PDB file of C-alpha atoms and ligand atoms in Angstrom:
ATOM      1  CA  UNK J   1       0.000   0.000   0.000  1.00  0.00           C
ATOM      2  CA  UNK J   2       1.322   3.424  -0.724  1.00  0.00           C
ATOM      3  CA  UNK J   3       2.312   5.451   2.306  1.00  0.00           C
ATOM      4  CA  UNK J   4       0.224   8.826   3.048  1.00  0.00           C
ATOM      5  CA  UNK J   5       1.590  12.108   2.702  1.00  0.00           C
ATOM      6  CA  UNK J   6       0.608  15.392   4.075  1.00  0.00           C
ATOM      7  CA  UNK J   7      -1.333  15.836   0.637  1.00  0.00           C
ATOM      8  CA  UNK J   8      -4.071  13.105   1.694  1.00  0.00           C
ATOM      9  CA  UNK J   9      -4.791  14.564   5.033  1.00  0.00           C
ATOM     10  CA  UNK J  10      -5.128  18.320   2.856  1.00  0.00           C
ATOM     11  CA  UNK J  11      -7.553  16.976   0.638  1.00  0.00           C
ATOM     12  CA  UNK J  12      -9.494  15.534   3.635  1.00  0.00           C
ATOM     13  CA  UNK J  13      -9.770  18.649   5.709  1.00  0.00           C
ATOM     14  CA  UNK J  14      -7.245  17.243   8.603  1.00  0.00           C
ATOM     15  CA  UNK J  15      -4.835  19.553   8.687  1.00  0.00           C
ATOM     16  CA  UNK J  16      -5.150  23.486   7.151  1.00  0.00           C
ATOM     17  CA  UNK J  17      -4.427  24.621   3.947  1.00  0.00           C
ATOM     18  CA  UNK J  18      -5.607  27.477   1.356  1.00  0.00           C
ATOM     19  CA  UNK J  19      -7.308  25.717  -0.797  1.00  0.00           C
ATOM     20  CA  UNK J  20      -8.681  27.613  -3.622  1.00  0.00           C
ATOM     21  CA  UNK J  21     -10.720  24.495  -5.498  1.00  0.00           C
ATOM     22  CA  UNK J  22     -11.801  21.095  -4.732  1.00  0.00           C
ATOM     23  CA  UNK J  23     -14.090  18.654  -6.337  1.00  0.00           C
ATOM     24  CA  UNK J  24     -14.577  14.797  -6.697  1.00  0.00           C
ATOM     25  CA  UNK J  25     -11.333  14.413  -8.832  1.00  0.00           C
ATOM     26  CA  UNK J  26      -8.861  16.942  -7.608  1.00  0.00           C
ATOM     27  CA  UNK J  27      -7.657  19.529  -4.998  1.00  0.00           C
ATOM     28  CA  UNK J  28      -5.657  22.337  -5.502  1.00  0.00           C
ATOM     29  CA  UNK J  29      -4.262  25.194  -2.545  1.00  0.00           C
ATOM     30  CA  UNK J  30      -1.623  27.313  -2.335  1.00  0.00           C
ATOM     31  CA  UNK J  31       2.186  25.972  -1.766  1.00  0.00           C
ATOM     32  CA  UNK J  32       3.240  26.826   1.873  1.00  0.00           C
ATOM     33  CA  UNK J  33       6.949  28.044   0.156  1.00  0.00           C
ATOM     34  CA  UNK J  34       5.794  29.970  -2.945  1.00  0.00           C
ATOM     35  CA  UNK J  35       8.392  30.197  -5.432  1.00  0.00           C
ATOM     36  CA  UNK J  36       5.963  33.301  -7.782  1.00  0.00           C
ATOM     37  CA  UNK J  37       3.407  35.141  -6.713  1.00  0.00           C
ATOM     38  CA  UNK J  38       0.586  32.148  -7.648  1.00  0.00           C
ATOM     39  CA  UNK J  39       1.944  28.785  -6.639  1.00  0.00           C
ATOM     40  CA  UNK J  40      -0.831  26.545  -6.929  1.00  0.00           C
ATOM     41  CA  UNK J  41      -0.707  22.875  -6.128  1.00  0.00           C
ATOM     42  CA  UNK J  42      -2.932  21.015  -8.226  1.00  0.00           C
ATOM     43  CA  UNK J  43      -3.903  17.463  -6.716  1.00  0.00           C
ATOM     44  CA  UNK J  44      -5.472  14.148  -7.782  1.00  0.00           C
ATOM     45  CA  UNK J  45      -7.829  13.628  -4.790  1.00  0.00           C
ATOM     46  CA  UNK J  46      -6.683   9.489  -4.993  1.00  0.00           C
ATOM     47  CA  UNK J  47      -2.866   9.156  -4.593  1.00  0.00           C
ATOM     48  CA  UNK J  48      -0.573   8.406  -6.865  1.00  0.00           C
ATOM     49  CA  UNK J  49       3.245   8.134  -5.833  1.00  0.00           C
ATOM     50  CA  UNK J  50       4.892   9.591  -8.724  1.00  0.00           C
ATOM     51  CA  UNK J  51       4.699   9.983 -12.617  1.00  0.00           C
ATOM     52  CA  UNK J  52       6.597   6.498 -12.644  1.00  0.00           C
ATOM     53  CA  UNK J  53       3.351   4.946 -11.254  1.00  0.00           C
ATOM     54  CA  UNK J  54       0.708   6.584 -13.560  1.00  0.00           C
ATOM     55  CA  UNK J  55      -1.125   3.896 -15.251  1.00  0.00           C
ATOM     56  CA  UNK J  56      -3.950   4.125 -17.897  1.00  0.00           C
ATOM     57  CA  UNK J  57      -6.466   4.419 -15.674  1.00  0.00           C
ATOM     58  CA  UNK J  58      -5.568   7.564 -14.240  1.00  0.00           C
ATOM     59  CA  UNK J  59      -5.961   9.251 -17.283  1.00  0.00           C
ATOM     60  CA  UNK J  60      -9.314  11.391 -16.524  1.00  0.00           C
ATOM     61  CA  UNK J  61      -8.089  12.034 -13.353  1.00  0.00           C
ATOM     62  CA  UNK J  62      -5.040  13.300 -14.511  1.00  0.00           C
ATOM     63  CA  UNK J  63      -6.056  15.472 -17.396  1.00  0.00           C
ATOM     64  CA  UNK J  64      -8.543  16.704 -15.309  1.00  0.00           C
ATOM     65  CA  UNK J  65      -5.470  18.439 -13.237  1.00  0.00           C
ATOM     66  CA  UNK J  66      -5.249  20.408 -16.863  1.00  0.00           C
ATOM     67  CA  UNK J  67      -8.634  21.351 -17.024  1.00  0.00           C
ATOM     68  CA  UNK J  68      -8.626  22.968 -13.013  1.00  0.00           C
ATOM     69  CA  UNK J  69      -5.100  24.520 -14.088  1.00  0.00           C
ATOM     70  CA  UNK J  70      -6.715  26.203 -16.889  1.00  0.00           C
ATOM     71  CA  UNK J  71      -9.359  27.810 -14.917  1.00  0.00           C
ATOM     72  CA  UNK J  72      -7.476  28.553 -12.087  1.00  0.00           C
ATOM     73  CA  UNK J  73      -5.025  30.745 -14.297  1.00  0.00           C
ATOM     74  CA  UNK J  74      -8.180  32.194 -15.397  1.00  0.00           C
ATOM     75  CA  UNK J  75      -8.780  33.157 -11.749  1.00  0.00           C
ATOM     76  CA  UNK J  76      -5.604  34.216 -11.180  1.00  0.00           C
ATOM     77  CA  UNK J  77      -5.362  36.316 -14.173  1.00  0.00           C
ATOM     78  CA  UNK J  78      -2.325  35.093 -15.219  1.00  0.00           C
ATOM     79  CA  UNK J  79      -4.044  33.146 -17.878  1.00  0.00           C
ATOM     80  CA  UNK J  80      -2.905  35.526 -20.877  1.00  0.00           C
ATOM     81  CA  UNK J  81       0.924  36.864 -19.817  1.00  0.00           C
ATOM     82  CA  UNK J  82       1.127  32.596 -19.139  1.00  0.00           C
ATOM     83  CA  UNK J  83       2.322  30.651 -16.175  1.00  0.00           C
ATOM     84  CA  UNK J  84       3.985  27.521 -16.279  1.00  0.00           C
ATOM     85  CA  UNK J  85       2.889  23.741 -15.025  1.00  0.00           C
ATOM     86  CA  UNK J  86       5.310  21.672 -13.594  1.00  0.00           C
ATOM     87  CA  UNK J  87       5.130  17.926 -11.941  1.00  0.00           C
ATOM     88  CA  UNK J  88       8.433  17.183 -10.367  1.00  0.00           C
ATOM     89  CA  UNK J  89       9.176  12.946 -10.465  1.00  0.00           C
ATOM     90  CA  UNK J  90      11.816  11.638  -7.542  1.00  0.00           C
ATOM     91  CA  UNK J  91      14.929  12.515  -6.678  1.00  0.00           C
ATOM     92  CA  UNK J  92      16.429  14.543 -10.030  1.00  0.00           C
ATOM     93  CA  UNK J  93      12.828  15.747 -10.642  1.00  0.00           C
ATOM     94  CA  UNK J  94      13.020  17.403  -7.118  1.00  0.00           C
ATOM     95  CA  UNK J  95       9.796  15.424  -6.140  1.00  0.00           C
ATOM     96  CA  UNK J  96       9.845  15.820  -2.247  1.00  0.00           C
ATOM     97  CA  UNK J  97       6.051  15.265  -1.581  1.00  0.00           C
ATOM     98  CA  UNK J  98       5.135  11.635  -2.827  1.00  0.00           C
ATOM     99  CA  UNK J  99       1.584  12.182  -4.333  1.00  0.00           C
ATOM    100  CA  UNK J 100       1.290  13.460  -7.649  1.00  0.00           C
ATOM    101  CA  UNK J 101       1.043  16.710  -8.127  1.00  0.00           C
ATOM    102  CA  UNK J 102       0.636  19.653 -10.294  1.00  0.00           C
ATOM    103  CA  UNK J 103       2.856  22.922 -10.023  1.00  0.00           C
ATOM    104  CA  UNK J 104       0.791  26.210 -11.298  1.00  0.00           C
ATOM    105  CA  UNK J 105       3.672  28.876 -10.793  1.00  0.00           C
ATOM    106  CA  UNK J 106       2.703  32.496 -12.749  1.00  0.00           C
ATOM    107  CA  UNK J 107       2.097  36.561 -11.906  1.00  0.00           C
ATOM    108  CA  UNK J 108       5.926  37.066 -12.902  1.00  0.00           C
ATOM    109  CA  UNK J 109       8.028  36.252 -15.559  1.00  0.00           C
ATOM    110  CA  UNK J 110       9.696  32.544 -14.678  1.00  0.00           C
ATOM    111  CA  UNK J 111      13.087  32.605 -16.584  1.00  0.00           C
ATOM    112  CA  UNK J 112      14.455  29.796 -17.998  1.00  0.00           C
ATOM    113  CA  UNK J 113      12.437  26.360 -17.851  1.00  0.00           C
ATOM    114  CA  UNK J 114      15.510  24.690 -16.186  1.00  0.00           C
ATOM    115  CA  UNK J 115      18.700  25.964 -14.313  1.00  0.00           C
ATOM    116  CA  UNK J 116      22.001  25.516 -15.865  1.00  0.00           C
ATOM    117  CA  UNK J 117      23.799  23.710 -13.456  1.00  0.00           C
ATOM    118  CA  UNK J 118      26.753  25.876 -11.506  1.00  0.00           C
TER     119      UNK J 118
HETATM  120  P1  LIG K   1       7.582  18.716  -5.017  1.00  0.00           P
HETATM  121  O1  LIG K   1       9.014  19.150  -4.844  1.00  0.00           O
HETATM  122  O2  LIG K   1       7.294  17.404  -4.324  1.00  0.00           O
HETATM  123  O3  LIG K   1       7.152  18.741  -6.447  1.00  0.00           O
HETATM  124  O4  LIG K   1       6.739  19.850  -4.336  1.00  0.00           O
HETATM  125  C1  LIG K   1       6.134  19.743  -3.082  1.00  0.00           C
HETATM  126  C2  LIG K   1       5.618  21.129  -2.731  1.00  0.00           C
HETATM  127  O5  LIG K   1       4.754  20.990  -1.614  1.00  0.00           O
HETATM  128  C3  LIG K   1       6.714  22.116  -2.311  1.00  0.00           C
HETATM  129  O6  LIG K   1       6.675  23.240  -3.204  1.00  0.00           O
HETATM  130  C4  LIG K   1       6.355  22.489  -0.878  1.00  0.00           C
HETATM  131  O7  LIG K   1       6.579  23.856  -0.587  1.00  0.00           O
HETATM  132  C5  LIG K   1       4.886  22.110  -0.790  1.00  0.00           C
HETATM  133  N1  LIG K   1       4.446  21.699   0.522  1.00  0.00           N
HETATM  134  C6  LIG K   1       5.060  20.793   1.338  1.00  0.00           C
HETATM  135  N2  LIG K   1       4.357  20.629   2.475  1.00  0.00           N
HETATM  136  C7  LIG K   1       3.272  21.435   2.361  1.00  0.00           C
HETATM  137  C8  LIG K   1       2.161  21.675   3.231  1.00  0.00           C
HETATM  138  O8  LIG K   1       2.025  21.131   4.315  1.00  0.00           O
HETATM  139  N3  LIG K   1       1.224  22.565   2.791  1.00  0.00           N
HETATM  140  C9  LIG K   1       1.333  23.194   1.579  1.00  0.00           C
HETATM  141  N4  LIG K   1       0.368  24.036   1.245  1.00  0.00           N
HETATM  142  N5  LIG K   1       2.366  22.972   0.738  1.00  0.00           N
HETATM  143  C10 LIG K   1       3.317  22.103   1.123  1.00  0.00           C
END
């Protein structure tokens, strides 16, 4: 069985968090550390460790993470100067929470798409 993370008990109401839209596929609240001025988190509601366990089943669920980023950009007008999505996967991803999840990161111009290493 996979092991909870903090996400689960989020999407349940146990512990606080800003969340900005929920329904029966997906959550999505603010990150506690944002990194732009919008840093959504966008969340299947039923876990899935990482991109390396997606199977074909989760497909609604996870283009359904597309559909909430859409509208939340829409919310956030960032929609039209553009944001970026971004779903880390283990240890050279930078994944540090292990259930899925969606990065919305906009409101200021985000630079390159990856870091050239120092
Ligand atoms: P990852 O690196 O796994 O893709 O991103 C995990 C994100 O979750 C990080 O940006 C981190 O700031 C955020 N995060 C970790 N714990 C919490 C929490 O308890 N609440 C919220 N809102 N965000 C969290």
């Amino acid at each position: 069985m996979t092991e909870e993370t903090i996400f689960a008990k989020i999407i349940r109401g146990e512990i606080p968090a800003d969340i900005v839209y929920q329904d029966d596929r997906a959550t999505a609240f603010r990150d506690i550390s944002p990194q732009a001025p919008t840093h959504i988190l966008i969340v299947p509601n039923n876990p899935i460790p990482t991109v390396n366990d997606v199977s074909e089943q989760d497909e609604a669920d996870l283009g359904h993470l597309f559909v909430v980023a859409a509208e939340l950009a829409k919310q956030e007008g960032i929609a039209e100067d553009g944001f970026r999505l971004i779903v880390n996967c283990n240890r050279d991803g930078g994944q540090i929470v292990f259930h899925l999840h969606m990065h919305l990161l906009g409101g200021r111009p985000l630079g390159r798409m990856v870091a050239r290493p120092k």
